[in-house]
Tab-separated table of N, CA and C in Angstrom:
chain	number	residue	atom	x	y	z
A	281	MET	N	78.918	111.799	87.732
A	281	MET	CA	79.931	112.720	87.344
A	281	MET	C	80.693	113.242	88.552
A	282	PHE	N	79.996	113.494	89.626
A	282	PHE	CA	80.664	113.943	90.839
A	282	PHE	C	80.709	112.790	91.825
A	283	PHE	N	81.877	112.549	92.306
A	283	PHE	CA	82.056	111.451	93.239
A	283	PHE	C	82.574	111.992	94.558
A	284	LYS	N	82.210	111.288	95.586
A	284	LYS	CA	82.696	111.643	96.906
A	284	LYS	C	84.187	111.309	96.981
A	285	ALA	N	84.960	112.222	97.476
A	285	ALA	CA	86.401	112.002	97.573
A	285	ALA	C	86.683	110.869	98.551
A	286	LYS	N	87.587	110.006	98.154
A	286	LYS	CA	87.973	108.906	99.021
A	286	LYS	C	88.870	109.431	100.138
A	287	LYS	N	88.678	108.867	101.301
A	287	LYS	CA	89.569	109.201	102.406
A	287	LYS	C	90.872	108.456	102.191
A	288	SER	N	91.925	109.140	102.393
A	288	SER	CA	93.243	108.538	102.221
A	288	SER	C	93.510	107.546	103.343
A	289	SER	N	93.994	106.375	102.954
A	289	SER	CA	94.350	105.375	103.955
A	289	SER	C	95.816	105.491	104.348
A	290	LEU	N	96.499	106.482	103.786
A	290	LEU	CA	97.910	106.670	104.103
A	290	LEU	C	98.058	107.295	105.475
A	291	ARG	N	99.027	106.808	106.219
A	291	ARG	CA	99.299	107.411	107.515
A	291	ARG	C	100.389	108.448	107.324
A	292	ALA	N	100.493	109.316	108.273
A	292	ALA	CA	101.508	110.369	108.189
A	292	ALA	C	102.903	109.744	108.182
A	293	LEU	N	103.733	110.242	107.307
A	293	LEU	CA	105.098	109.741	107.232
A	293	LEU	C	105.917	110.354	108.357
A	294	PRO	N	106.648	109.519	109.097
A	294	PRO	CA	107.426	110.058	110.214
A	294	PRO	C	108.641	110.856	109.747
A	295	LEU	N	108.872	111.942	110.450
A	295	LEU	CA	110.062	112.752	110.230
A	295	LEU	C	111.118	112.329	111.237
A	296	LEU	N	112.362	112.391	110.821
A	296	LEU	CA	113.456	111.986	111.681
A	296	LEU	C	114.520	113.069	111.689
A	297	ARG	N	115.022	113.352	112.879
A	297	ARG	CA	116.162	114.257	113.033
A	297	ARG	C	117.256	113.494	113.756
A	298	LEU	N	118.464	113.602	113.225
A	298	LEU	CA	119.624	112.952	113.832
A	298	LEU	C	120.637	114.011	114.218
A	299	TYR	N	121.294	113.793	115.345
A	299	TYR	CA	122.245	114.767	115.880
A	299	TYR	C	123.565	114.091	116.232
A	300	VAL	N	124.638	114.842	116.078
A	300	VAL	CA	125.965	114.475	116.575
A	300	VAL	C	126.491	115.692	117.320
A	301	GLU	N	126.792	115.497	118.597
A	301	GLU	CA	127.289	116.581	119.443
A	301	GLU	C	126.437	117.848	119.313
A	302	SER	N	125.142	117.680	119.436
A	302	SER	CA	124.146	118.759	119.365
A	302	SER	C	124.041	119.415	117.990
A	303	ARG	N	124.711	118.863	116.987
A	303	ARG	CA	124.638	119.398	115.623
A	303	ARG	C	123.690	118.519	114.802
A	304	LEU	N	122.735	119.149	114.150
A	304	LEU	CA	121.781	118.431	113.311
A	304	LEU	C	122.492	117.920	112.065
A	305	ILE	N	122.437	116.591	111.830
A	305	ILE	CA	123.088	116.022	110.646
A	305	ILE	C	122.092	115.456	109.641
A	306	TYR	N	120.839	115.231	110.083
A	306	TYR	CA	119.808	114.758	109.156
A	306	TYR	C	118.469	115.273	109.639
A	307	ASP	N	117.690	115.811	108.722
A	307	ASP	CA	116.346	116.301	109.016
A	307	ASP	C	115.498	115.982	107.797
A	308	GLY	N	114.751	114.900	107.870
A	308	GLY	CA	113.950	114.507	106.720
A	308	GLY	C	113.039	113.341	107.059
A	309	LEU	N	112.411	112.820	106.039
A	309	LEU	CA	111.517	111.682	106.220
A	309	LEU	C	112.327	110.438	106.555
A	310	LEU	N	111.781	109.620	107.424
A	310	LEU	CA	112.442	108.369	107.784
A	310	LEU	C	112.658	107.516	106.540
A	311	LYS	N	111.695	107.511	105.634
A	311	LYS	CA	111.799	106.681	104.432
A	311	LYS	C	112.943	107.105	103.517
A	312	ASP	N	113.428	108.330	103.662
A	312	ASP	CA	114.515	108.834	102.823
A	312	ASP	C	115.886	108.764	103.510
A	313	LEU	N	115.937	108.200	104.693
A	313	LEU	CA	117.186	108.098	105.437
A	313	LEU	C	118.234	107.351	104.607
A	314	PRO	N	119.423	107.910	104.460
A	314	PRO	CA	120.478	107.192	103.734
A	314	PRO	C	120.880	105.927	104.498
A	315	LEU	N	120.844	104.802	103.806
A	315	LEU	CA	121.231	103.528	104.399
A	315	LEU	C	122.546	103.065	103.790
A	316	LYS	N	123.324	102.351	104.578
A	316	LYS	CA	124.611	101.856	104.101
A	316	LYS	C	124.411	100.852	102.969
A	317	GLU	N	125.219	101.007	101.929
A	317	GLU	CA	125.129	100.134	100.763
A	317	GLU	C	125.351	98.668	101.137
A	318	GLU	N	126.313	98.399	102.018
A	318	GLU	CA	126.584	97.004	102.371
A	318	GLU	C	125.410	96.362	103.096
A	319	ILE	N	124.635	97.157	103.828
A	319	ILE	CA	123.446	96.637	104.512
A	319	ILE	C	122.377	96.294	103.483
A	320	ILE	N	122.178	97.167	102.509
A	320	ILE	CA	121.190	96.890	101.459
A	320	ILE	C	121.556	95.616	100.710
A	321	LEU	N	122.828	95.460	100.363
A	321	LEU	CA	123.259	94.253	99.652
A	321	LEU	C	123.119	93.008	100.527
A	322	GLN	N	123.508	93.115	101.781
A	322	GLN	CA	123.401	91.986	102.706
A	322	GLN	C	121.943	91.551	102.864
A	323	LYS	N	121.061	92.512	103.060
A	323	LYS	CA	119.648	92.185	103.249
A	323	LYS	C	119.002	91.704	101.947
A	324	SER	N	119.498	92.155	100.815
A	324	SER	CA	118.993	91.667	99.532
A	324	SER	C	119.298	90.176	99.376
A	325	VAL	N	120.483	89.779	99.785
A	325	VAL	CA	120.839	88.357	99.757
A	325	VAL	C	119.965	87.588	100.743
A	326	GLU	N	119.790	88.146	101.944
A	326	GLU	CA	118.986	87.489	102.974
A	326	GLU	C	117.521	87.339	102.552
A	327	PHE	N	116.942	88.397	101.999
A	327	PHE	CA	115.518	88.373	101.661
A	327	PHE	C	115.229	87.708	100.318
A	328	PHE	N	116.095	87.943	99.323
A	328	PHE	CA	115.797	87.519	97.954
A	328	PHE	C	116.850	86.613	97.322
A	329	ASP	N	117.921	86.301	98.052
A	329	ASP	CA	119.040	85.544	97.497
A	329	ASP	C	119.560	86.237	96.237
A	330	ASP	N	119.695	87.571	96.347
A	330	ASP	CA	120.080	88.397	95.201
A	330	ASP	C	121.257	89.300	95.595
A	331	PRO	N	122.497	88.916	95.232
A	331	PRO	CA	123.656	89.736	95.603
A	331	PRO	C	123.817	90.997	94.753
A	332	ASP	N	123.115	91.079	93.645
A	332	ASP	CA	123.174	92.247	92.758
A	332	ASP	C	121.740	92.722	92.490
A	333	PRO	N	121.123	93.365	93.496
A	333	PRO	CA	119.688	93.666	93.398
A	333	PRO	C	119.350	94.743	92.365
A	334	CYS	N	118.248	94.506	91.669
A	334	CYS	CA	117.703	95.515	90.766
A	334	CYS	C	116.999	96.579	91.607
A	335	HIS	N	116.486	97.609	90.958
A	335	HIS	CA	115.847	98.683	91.718
A	335	HIS	C	114.592	98.203	92.455
A	336	ILE	N	113.938	97.186	91.949
A	336	ILE	CA	112.736	96.661	92.618
A	336	ILE	C	113.132	95.983	93.933
A	337	HIS	N	114.161	95.138	93.893
A	337	HIS	CA	114.614	94.491	95.127
A	337	HIS	C	115.209	95.507	96.098
A	338	ARG	N	115.953	96.473	95.578
A	338	ARG	CA	116.514	97.530	96.437
A	338	ARG	C	115.388	98.278	97.167
A	339	SER	N	114.355	98.602	96.422
A	339	SER	CA	113.228	99.320	97.002
A	339	SER	C	112.528	98.472	98.064
A	340	ALA	N	112.344	97.203	97.776
A	340	ALA	CA	111.687	96.310	98.737
A	340	ALA	C	112.528	96.162	100.005
A	341	VAL	N	113.832	96.042	99.851
A	341	VAL	CA	114.729	95.952	101.011
A	341	VAL	C	114.622	97.230	101.835
A	342	ARG	N	114.637	98.360	101.163
A	342	ARG	CA	114.538	99.659	101.842
A	342	ARG	C	113.252	99.779	102.644
A	343	VAL	N	112.149	99.366	102.056
A	343	VAL	CA	110.855	99.437	102.740
A	343	VAL	C	110.886	98.596	104.016
A	344	ARG	N	111.437	97.387	103.924
A	344	ARG	CA	111.505	96.517	105.105
A	344	ARG	C	112.426	97.096	106.176
A	345	LEU	N	113.570	97.610	105.769
A	345	LEU	CA	114.506	98.170	106.744
A	345	LEU	C	113.929	99.397	107.427
A	346	VAL	N	113.286	100.253	106.666
A	346	VAL	CA	112.682	101.455	107.248
A	346	VAL	C	111.566	101.075	108.224
A	347	ALA	N	110.785	100.054	107.892
A	347	ALA	CA	109.729	99.594	108.805
A	347	ALA	C	110.339	99.075	110.113
A	348	GLU	N	111.432	98.318	110.008
A	348	GLU	CA	112.107	97.825	111.213
A	348	GLU	C	112.699	98.973	112.031
A	349	LEU	N	113.283	99.951	111.349
A	349	LEU	CA	113.829	101.120	112.044
A	349	LEU	C	112.731	101.889	112.770
A	350	GLU	N	111.615	102.100	112.093
A	350	GLU	CA	110.509	102.838	112.710
A	350	GLU	C	110.015	102.110	113.952
A	351	LYS	N	109.899	100.806	113.857
A	351	LYS	CA	109.450	100.019	115.009
A	351	LYS	C	110.430	100.164	116.173
A	352	GLU	N	111.729	100.074	115.873
A	352	GLU	CA	112.736	100.224	116.919
A	352	GLU	C	112.677	101.607	117.550
A	353	LEU	N	112.625	102.651	116.731
A	353	LEU	CA	112.646	104.018	117.243
A	353	LEU	C	111.421	104.330	118.089
A	354	GLN	N	110.277	103.752	117.735
A	354	GLN	CA	109.058	103.997	118.505
A	354	GLN	C	109.089	103.307	119.866
A	355	THR	N	109.891	102.254	120.001
A	355	THR	CA	109.934	101.542	121.284
A	355	THR	C	110.974	102.104	122.237
A	356	LEU	N	111.886	102.939	121.747
A	356	LEU	CA	112.920	103.505	122.614
A	356	LEU	C	112.312	104.563	123.522
A	357	THR	N	112.736	104.549	124.786
A	357	THR	CA	112.154	105.469	125.769
A	357	THR	C	112.898	106.789	125.868
A	358	ASP	N	114.124	106.846	125.348
A	358	ASP	CA	114.842	108.115	125.366
A	358	ASP	C	115.296	108.447	123.948
A	359	THR	N	116.127	109.429	123.809
A	359	THR	CA	116.532	109.869	122.468
A	359	THR	C	117.856	109.270	122.020
A	360	GLU	N	118.376	108.317	122.796
A	360	GLU	CA	119.617	107.635	122.396
A	360	GLU	C	119.284	106.620	121.296
A	361	PRO	N	120.035	106.635	120.204
A	361	PRO	CA	119.714	105.745	119.085
A	361	PRO	C	119.902	104.274	119.437
A	362	GLY	N	119.061	103.440	118.821
A	362	GLY	CA	119.142	101.998	119.027
A	362	GLY	C	120.164	101.358	118.096
A	363	PRO	N	120.400	100.068	118.267
A	363	PRO	CA	121.438	99.381	117.498
A	363	PRO	C	121.174	99.335	115.989
A	364	LEU	N	119.930	99.214	115.574
A	364	LEU	CA	119.636	99.171	114.134
A	364	LEU	C	119.957	100.507	113.471
A	365	LEU	N	119.540	101.592	114.087
A	365	LEU	CA	119.816	102.913	113.527
A	365	LEU	C	121.325	103.145	113.415
A	366	LEU	N	122.055	102.783	114.453
A	366	LEU	CA	123.506	102.974	114.436
A	366	LEU	C	124.181	102.104	113.380
A	367	ALA	N	123.672	100.894	113.176
A	367	ALA	CA	124.294	99.964	112.228
A	367	ALA	C	123.891	100.248	110.783
A	368	TRP	N	122.675	100.713	110.547
A	368	TRP	CA	122.152	100.816	109.184
A	368	TRP	C	122.253	102.207	108.575
A	369	ALA	N	122.146	103.258	109.375
A	369	ALA	CA	122.180	104.620	108.833
A	369	ALA	C	123.584	104.938	108.316
A	370	ASP	N	123.641	105.601	107.184
A	370	ASP	CA	124.928	105.909	106.558
A	370	ASP	C	125.504	107.217	107.098
A	371	PHE	N	125.758	107.217	108.412
A	371	PHE	CA	126.385	108.336	109.099
A	371	PHE	C	127.458	107.760	110.020
A	372	PRO	N	128.594	108.440	110.148
A	372	PRO	CA	129.667	107.885	110.983
A	372	PRO	C	129.316	107.827	112.461
A	373	ALA	N	128.489	108.732	112.940
A	373	ALA	CA	128.129	108.747	114.361
A	373	ALA	C	126.772	109.416	114.524
A	374	ILE	N	126.020	108.934	115.498
A	374	ILE	CA	124.734	109.539	115.846
A	374	ILE	C	124.643	109.523	117.366
A	375	ASP	N	124.417	110.696	117.971
A	375	ASP	CA	124.301	110.778	119.431
A	375	ASP	C	122.859	110.650	119.902
A	376	ARG	N	121.964	111.305	119.175
A	376	ARG	CA	120.558	111.261	119.572
A	376	ARG	C	119.669	111.453	118.354
A	377	PHE	N	118.385	111.148	118.549
A	377	PHE	CA	117.434	111.266	117.454
A	377	PHE	C	116.121	111.840	117.979
A	378	GLN	N	115.323	112.309	117.044
A	378	GLN	CA	113.938	112.708	117.322
A	378	GLN	C	113.086	112.115	116.207
A	379	LEU	N	112.057	111.378	116.581
A	379	LEU	CA	111.103	110.827	115.613
A	379	LEU	C	109.798	111.582	115.808
A	380	MET	N	109.334	112.234	114.751
A	380	MET	CA	108.130	113.072	114.860
A	380	MET	C	107.051	112.587	113.910
């Protein structure tokens, strides 16, 4: 009747802050970062040969893109955004970031 609670295998979700000219423009989970629609469609074709992705393919594309973004952001030595973040994030400009 009583069971030992399972330890969660989930890792902490990274938080991301984006700035333009010292102004905070995004403060939230990396997984919730707004991505450009054309990037999602392009990657859906690349990954699934699907130019009109359903919510399942959209979600899968998002998961892969966020994983690639996280990998890029963790390898950067300063707070200047890398090329993937600049190309994929749905913001007109990003000067710096913080990954927590």
